Amino acid sequence: MNGPIRRVAVVVMLMFLALMLNASYSYVFRTESLSSDPANRRVRDAEFGTDRGDILVGNTPIVTSTPVEDRFGFQRTYDQGRLYAGITGYYSFLYGGSGLERTYSSQLAGTSDVQVLQNIVDAASGRRPQGASLQTTLDARAQQAAAQALGDRPGAVVALDYTTGGVLAMVTSPSFDPNALASHDIAATETAWQQLNDDPAKPLTNRAVREVYPPGSTFKLVVSAAALESGMTPDTTVASPASLRLPDSTFEMTGDCGGEEVSLRQALQVSCNTAYALLGDQLGADALRRQAEKFGFGSPVMPELNGVPSRFPTDPDRAQTMLSAIGGFDVAASPLQMAMVVAGIANDGVVMEPHVVSQVRGADLNVISTHAPRPLSTAMSGANARALQDMMVSVVENGTGRRAQIPGVRVGGKTGTAVTASAGSGSTRVPYAWFVAFAEDPTVAVAVFVQDAGVDGSEISGGRYAAPVAQAVIEAVR
């Protein structure tokens, strides 16, 4: 064999070796990810005709597969589809899946790696393979109460058991009916998809975890935590002028906070903007950012539902830092993130990892996997967290959150309103209203976001529109 032919032979051999190594690697390590890839139509075509497992709330299936007489054999059905759509998502022949249907698609279809042995046994015994079921942490009473209280207003509600991180309720409005996208009538599915995507209200968007909004004065809880961690106490006196012009700016904050100086407790109770702006300037942007990150800002949350990170501005100047301290400028948070802030405070400073699936169970009811409660971070000391709890209780008992009071239940909360139009723009866009709260019995943390808070851009909006929703959720799980 002459030299050129030998070299060509060596190159060909190396290419075959690389091909075999890549194929072996993909088979061993990438099978599950490739199978669950929504672009893999062949796998989805095969899976669409499988008996997918149920998704349960308590002992009740909210998503199930029923036998039908058509080419697919099973129809995916969503009971109370609009109520749970933000969590379950949809499973569509044309458009793949979203929500839990996408994240746990291989387990629900029975094709995950851990289900291979069971599939072999089923095949040997002549049984049709069945997918695994998902047990959620949801509380049907809390979910229903949140949806009813929010009504048809655009927004979101998130309720967490702050001792475990389990999601008790997650409502996003407006919602959609997943049954329309799971239909075996392909033409009808295309029509429904087009209508949903053309809808300016964006019903397919999960506002609870997939969108971030200016949190307004609810962010003062993060600033309060930073202040307490720096050595201050609820009785520390802070400046609270009736008017405050921001450095190197023509923007002026105003407000009557009860005097030129108030305690930190009083500043939170009346949601004093000038006091918190000056407090933010005193603490500095880096301290505020570090505190926000301890609560989860800057990191993706709840990968089960593909949650997006909340943010604190990267390099704000003094005026921007002061605006950030009252939840303005470029601060943006999801309702889930603000529920995590309250949950961390209520849980004596420990933020638990939020999750909505507690167990995955095979068709034989054997547990395939369990999500044990896991601490995500320690946001503040236990002593300071308890001090901030007391400050939040003062907000509900004597401040802007009175509408969240529940007889016999210790409730702490914080209102918030974010103006969505820039100063001087002439825009008539309505403000966002927020209310975040915790209760001790039951152990629940709630964040309520209302995208349309009427014409009132004051702190009253958070108490008027959002606080009663939180109250309804807490009462539902008592």
XYZ file of C-alpha atoms in Angstrom:
478
model
C 0.000 0.000 0.000
C 1.528 3.331 -1.005
C 1.736 6.352 1.284
C -1.283 8.402 0.067
C -3.631 5.413 0.230
C -2.345 4.559 3.702
C -3.017 8.094 4.913
C -6.524 8.063 3.450
C -7.177 4.716 5.138
C -6.004 6.082 8.497
C -8.259 9.148 8.152
C -11.248 6.959 7.263
C -10.550 4.679 10.225
C -10.362 7.680 12.572
C -13.645 9.032 11.193
C -15.364 5.673 11.747
C -13.920 5.557 15.275
C -15.203 9.077 16.010
C -18.623 8.125 14.625
C -18.811 5.023 16.809
C -17.694 6.946 19.897
C -20.283 9.672 19.281
C -23.049 7.116 18.699
C -22.066 5.224 21.862
C -21.930 8.423 23.904
C -25.329 9.557 22.620
C -26.876 6.154 23.368
C -25.482 5.984 26.893
C -25.665 9.602 28.035
C -28.049 11.512 25.747
C -30.944 9.121 25.172
C -33.301 10.753 27.665
C -32.529 14.345 26.641
C -32.896 13.522 22.942
C -36.140 11.656 23.580
C -37.597 14.561 25.542
C -36.487 17.195 23.017
C -39.702 18.793 21.673
C -38.131 18.978 18.201
C -37.905 15.173 18.045
C -41.173 14.573 16.206
C -40.653 10.824 15.693
C -40.393 10.183 19.400
C -43.339 12.473 20.120
C -45.453 10.755 17.469
C -44.777 7.439 19.182
C -45.363 8.844 22.684
C -48.586 10.640 21.766
C -50.318 7.284 21.518
C -49.118 6.075 24.929
C -51.087 5.802 28.140
C -49.482 8.778 29.873
C -49.589 8.884 33.645
C -51.846 11.087 35.735
C -51.024 14.398 37.389
C -52.631 14.509 40.809
C -53.687 17.094 43.364
C -54.149 15.143 46.557
C -55.786 11.909 45.448
C -57.602 13.519 42.542
C -56.256 13.316 38.970
C -56.384 16.722 37.286
C -54.752 15.349 34.119
C -55.342 11.847 32.826
C -55.342 9.750 29.643
C -58.507 7.940 28.542
C -58.851 5.261 25.820
C -60.396 6.451 22.550
C -61.163 4.809 19.220
C -58.818 6.641 16.873
C -55.296 6.302 15.512
C -53.740 7.532 18.757
C -55.619 5.292 21.177
C -55.539 7.661 24.164
C -56.845 11.184 24.687
C -55.104 13.507 27.147
C -57.777 15.154 29.307
C -57.437 18.150 31.635
C -60.055 18.369 34.355
C -60.484 22.003 35.449
C -57.975 22.776 32.719
C -57.981 26.565 33.069
C -57.491 26.398 36.824
C -54.273 24.386 36.626
C -53.012 25.207 33.117
C -50.116 27.349 34.343
C -48.729 24.327 36.184
C -49.694 21.309 34.096
C -49.114 23.019 30.774
C -50.382 21.223 27.667
C -49.418 18.136 25.673
C -50.056 18.620 21.980
C -49.342 16.491 18.912
C -48.390 19.551 16.875
C -46.842 21.827 19.483
C -45.175 19.524 21.988
C -45.620 20.319 25.646
C -45.223 22.927 28.339
C -45.233 23.009 32.117
C -45.074 19.687 33.932
C -46.151 17.915 30.759
C -42.867 18.949 29.177
C -40.511 18.724 32.162
C -41.692 15.235 33.140
C -42.644 14.079 29.649
C -40.444 10.965 29.613
C -41.660 9.856 33.048
C -45.310 10.480 32.150
C -44.826 8.545 28.892
C -42.979 5.716 30.640
C -39.799 6.135 28.595
C -37.368 7.468 31.203
C -34.246 5.484 32.010
C -35.552 4.325 35.383
C -38.667 2.845 33.753
C -36.863 0.647 31.212
C -36.974 -2.485 33.380
C -40.697 -2.118 34.020
C -41.291 -1.707 30.288
C -39.392 -4.951 29.605
C -41.533 -6.762 32.171
C -44.710 -5.287 30.660
C -43.647 -6.332 27.161
C -42.843 -9.865 28.327
C -46.210 -10.196 30.033
C -48.175 -8.694 27.162
C -49.317 -5.617 29.117
C -49.493 -2.213 27.506
C -46.831 0.092 29.032
C -48.156 2.843 31.293
C -46.528 6.103 32.265
C -45.701 7.265 35.761
C -47.935 9.618 37.720
C -46.932 12.920 39.310
C -48.016 13.747 42.851
C -48.079 17.517 43.291
C -47.820 19.607 46.440
C -50.873 21.651 45.424
C -53.785 22.257 47.767
C -57.062 22.242 45.826
C -58.719 24.612 48.316
C -55.895 27.154 48.044
C -55.820 26.929 44.242
C -59.559 27.467 43.951
C -59.559 30.323 46.458
C -56.689 32.080 44.680
C -58.406 31.827 41.297
C -61.754 33.034 42.606
C -60.272 35.943 44.540
C -58.090 37.089 41.639
C -61.022 36.751 39.261
C -60.538 37.845 35.665
C -57.936 40.499 36.482
C -54.552 39.850 34.837
C -51.975 38.795 37.395
C -50.731 35.867 39.419
C -50.881 34.276 42.859
C -48.272 31.998 44.430
C -48.647 30.305 47.818
C -45.850 28.273 49.417
C -45.576 26.131 52.505
C -42.565 28.014 53.786
C -41.349 25.111 55.941
C -40.977 22.776 52.928
C -40.990 24.967 49.801
C -43.976 23.061 48.432
C -46.258 25.085 46.150
C -49.771 25.142 47.600
C -51.265 27.323 44.883
C -50.109 28.872 41.636
C -52.612 30.801 39.577
C -51.914 32.876 36.500
C -54.551 35.018 34.808
C -55.721 34.994 32.095
C -55.441 31.263 31.635
C -56.271 28.845 28.812
C -57.844 25.440 28.270
C -55.157 22.791 27.556
C -57.844 20.465 26.184
C -58.024 22.614 23.047
C -54.338 21.988 22.303
C -54.457 18.292 23.223
C -57.309 17.606 20.825
C -56.887 14.877 18.200
C -58.655 17.188 15.742
C -55.497 18.627 14.213
C -57.266 21.464 12.382
C -59.036 22.543 15.580
C -55.720 22.438 17.438
C -54.117 24.727 14.859
C -57.002 27.188 15.183
C -56.812 27.186 18.983
C -53.037 27.689 18.878
C -53.340 30.642 16.539
C -56.040 32.272 18.657
C -54.044 31.853 21.865
C -50.888 33.302 20.342
C -52.762 36.207 18.739
C -54.472 37.117 22.016
C -52.828 40.342 23.326
C -53.551 39.194 26.894
C -50.993 36.373 26.423
C -52.914 33.547 28.116
C -50.118 31.047 27.414
C -47.721 33.046 29.609
C -47.213 31.842 33.150
C -47.051 35.179 34.943
C -46.197 33.487 38.231
C -42.761 32.160 37.196
C -42.028 33.157 33.594
C -42.411 36.952 33.830
C -40.777 39.592 36.036
C -42.292 42.905 37.091
C -41.244 45.907 39.204
C -42.090 44.767 42.767
C -42.688 48.225 44.166
C -42.686 48.552 47.926
C -42.700 44.808 48.548
C -38.965 45.049 47.810
C -38.643 47.077 51.019
C -38.654 43.709 52.782
C -35.317 42.913 51.124
C -33.974 46.340 52.135
C -35.276 45.816 55.687
C -33.486 42.475 55.834
C -30.240 44.127 54.694
C -30.667 46.855 57.311
C -31.250 44.368 60.129
C -28.326 42.242 58.985
C -26.121 45.358 59.046
C -26.782 45.796 62.767
C -29.913 47.935 62.846
C -33.003 47.008 64.865
C -36.716 47.671 64.301
C -36.379 50.628 66.681
C -33.433 52.202 64.864
C -34.319 55.755 63.872
C -34.112 56.601 60.183
C -34.564 59.932 58.409
C -37.955 60.339 56.736
C -38.214 63.814 55.203
C -41.481 64.950 53.668
C -39.643 65.552 50.396
C -36.384 64.237 48.977
C -34.646 65.242 45.756
C -32.483 62.454 44.415
C -28.761 63.168 43.830
C -27.928 64.647 40.415
C -31.600 64.475 39.478
C -34.678 66.646 39.256
C -36.852 63.802 40.572
C -38.351 64.508 43.993
C -39.999 61.998 46.336
C -42.704 63.210 48.682
C -44.777 61.735 51.465
C -45.914 62.170 55.042
C -44.324 59.363 57.044
C -45.237 60.690 60.502
C -42.271 62.950 61.130
C -38.802 63.892 59.953
C -37.465 60.784 61.700
C -39.221 57.460 62.304
C -38.270 53.998 63.477
C -37.491 51.327 60.911
C -40.678 49.568 62.054
C -42.765 52.694 61.411
C -41.104 53.241 58.036
C -42.181 49.770 56.891
C -45.617 50.100 58.480
C -46.469 53.232 56.484
C -44.231 52.251 53.522
C -42.178 55.438 53.702
C -40.448 55.995 50.369
C -38.082 58.744 51.491
C -36.884 56.702 54.481
C -36.174 53.628 52.353
C -34.518 55.656 49.614
C -32.113 57.125 52.159
C -31.668 53.713 53.751
C -30.755 52.248 50.371
C -28.244 55.051 49.838
C -26.739 54.363 53.261
C -26.466 50.594 52.774
C -25.269 50.841 49.185
C -26.161 48.945 46.027
C -23.775 46.066 46.709
C -25.349 45.290 50.088
C -28.843 45.400 48.592
C -27.796 43.130 45.729
C -26.178 40.613 48.060
C -29.282 40.512 50.209
C -31.536 40.085 47.178
C -29.357 37.231 45.915
C -29.633 35.474 49.266
C -33.391 35.367 48.701
C -32.903 33.985 45.170
C -32.569 37.028 42.905
C -30.271 36.468 39.947
C -30.787 32.695 39.792
C -33.331 30.643 37.819
C -36.094 29.375 40.075
C -38.283 26.293 39.816
C -36.804 24.517 36.770
C -39.908 22.289 36.815
C -41.757 25.204 35.224
C -38.754 26.847 33.554
C -38.814 29.826 35.902
C -36.808 32.929 35.028
C -34.439 34.790 37.374
C -35.441 38.025 39.063
C -32.982 40.883 38.913
C -31.384 43.737 40.789
C -29.559 46.360 38.663
C -25.899 45.658 37.974
C -24.227 49.025 38.535
C -26.727 51.699 39.620
C -25.624 55.207 40.568
C -26.780 56.798 43.833
C -30.127 58.013 42.518
C -30.803 54.679 40.839
C -29.885 52.841 44.037
C -32.345 54.984 45.990
C -35.073 54.212 43.459
C -34.137 50.523 43.576
C -34.555 50.556 47.367
C -38.265 51.254 46.908
C -38.617 48.575 44.229
C -38.215 50.882 41.258
C -35.642 51.584 38.529
C -34.563 48.207 37.057
C -35.562 45.945 39.950
C -37.813 43.199 38.600
C -39.199 40.091 40.282
C -41.554 37.245 39.543
C -44.457 36.589 41.926
C -42.740 33.312 42.836
C -39.587 35.215 43.810
C -41.501 37.572 46.087
C -43.251 34.573 47.669
C -39.772 33.149 48.317
C -38.724 36.398 50.035
C -41.676 36.222 52.414
C -41.228 32.474 52.888
C -37.582 32.973 53.880
C -38.514 35.630 56.413
C -41.330 33.510 57.851
C -39.076 30.436 58.055
C -36.655 32.221 60.389
C -34.332 33.219 57.568
C -34.084 29.912 55.681
C -35.331 29.921 52.072
C -36.532 26.471 51.034
C -36.271 25.347 47.428
C -39.702 25.807 45.806
C -41.139 22.749 44.075
C -44.506 21.536 42.850
C -43.916 17.775 42.343
C -43.380 15.791 45.525
C -43.271 12.273 44.061
C -43.081 10.407 40.774
C -44.800 7.010 41.035
C -44.711 4.183 38.538
C -47.791 2.460 37.162
C -47.329 -0.156 39.896
C -47.440 2.705 42.462
C -43.813 2.187 43.437
C -42.057 5.482 44.122
C -39.585 6.325 41.352
C -38.369 9.592 42.868
C -39.183 11.886 45.785
C -38.484 15.570 46.232
C -37.434 15.977 49.846
C -37.576 19.534 51.251
C -34.203 21.212 50.630
C -32.864 24.511 51.974
C -31.884 26.832 49.135
C -30.110 29.476 51.216
C -29.960 31.232 54.567
C -31.054 34.775 53.759
C -30.735 36.213 57.272
C -30.249 35.205 60.871
C -33.116 33.691 62.800
C -33.216 36.596 65.247
C -33.353 39.212 62.500
C -35.954 37.203 60.578
C -38.189 37.101 63.649
C -37.740 40.860 64.102
C -38.801 41.408 60.486
C -41.782 39.096 61.019
C -42.928 41.384 63.843
C -42.491 44.421 61.596
C -44.650 42.773 58.917
C -47.319 41.956 61.492
C -47.397 45.678 62.357
C -48.079 46.427 58.677
C -51.191 44.225 58.786
C -52.381 45.262 62.231
C -51.712 48.997 62.029
C -50.444 49.884 58.553
C -51.230 49.590 54.858
C -52.109 45.862 54.957
C -55.180 45.931 57.218
C -57.345 44.177 54.635
C -55.354 40.978 55.159
C -56.314 40.631 58.826
C -57.798 37.274 59.838
C -59.284 36.897 63.331
C -57.271 34.447 65.397
C -54.403 34.198 62.879
C -51.083 36.034 63.106
C -50.565 37.501 59.653
C -47.666 39.632 58.481
C -47.590 41.361 55.144
C -46.423 44.179 52.896
C -48.230 46.165 50.234
C -46.659 47.411 47.061
C -47.561 49.447 44.013
C -45.363 49.947 40.964
C -46.048 52.719 38.479
C -45.436 51.279 35.034
C -45.022 54.516 33.069
C -41.948 56.699 33.303
C -42.296 60.100 34.924
C -43.388 62.782 32.501
C -44.293 60.324 29.749
C -47.935 61.312 29.791
C -48.921 57.662 29.707
C -52.182 56.613 31.325
C -51.050 53.028 32.017
C -52.370 51.786 35.313
C -50.063 50.701 38.157
C -49.264 47.193 39.298
C -50.503 46.193 42.753
C -48.725 43.721 45.029
C -49.311 42.160 48.384
C -47.094 39.592 50.071
C -47.920 37.902 53.338
C -47.262 35.001 55.687
C -49.310 33.240 58.328
C -48.094 31.038 61.166
C -51.053 28.663 61.272
C -51.178 27.508 58.520
C -47.505 27.892 57.566
C -48.108 29.640 54.274
C -46.406 32.477 52.391
C -48.361 34.222 49.642
C -47.488 36.668 46.878
C -50.266 38.363 44.935
C -49.640 40.402 41.805
C -52.433 42.328 40.080
C -51.447 43.781 36.743
C -54.317 46.267 36.624
C -54.712 48.144 39.910
C -57.143 50.795 38.714
C -56.246 54.472 38.637
C -54.866 54.738 42.159
C -51.078 54.510 42.131
C -50.661 54.802 45.907
C -49.975 52.123 48.514
C -53.743 51.847 48.887
C -53.873 49.847 45.662
C -51.825 46.977 47.061
C -54.056 46.764 50.099
C -57.284 47.168 48.141
C -56.715 44.858 45.193
C -54.133 42.315 46.315
C -54.423 41.893 50.107
C -57.926 40.333 50.027
C -56.616 37.679 47.602
C -53.863 36.700 50.038
C -56.386 36.662 52.862
C -58.641 34.292 50.902
C -55.781 31.866 50.217
C -54.661 31.768 53.845
C -58.201 31.167 55.056
C -58.686 28.396 52.485
C -55.883 26.251 53.878
C -56.707 26.719 57.574
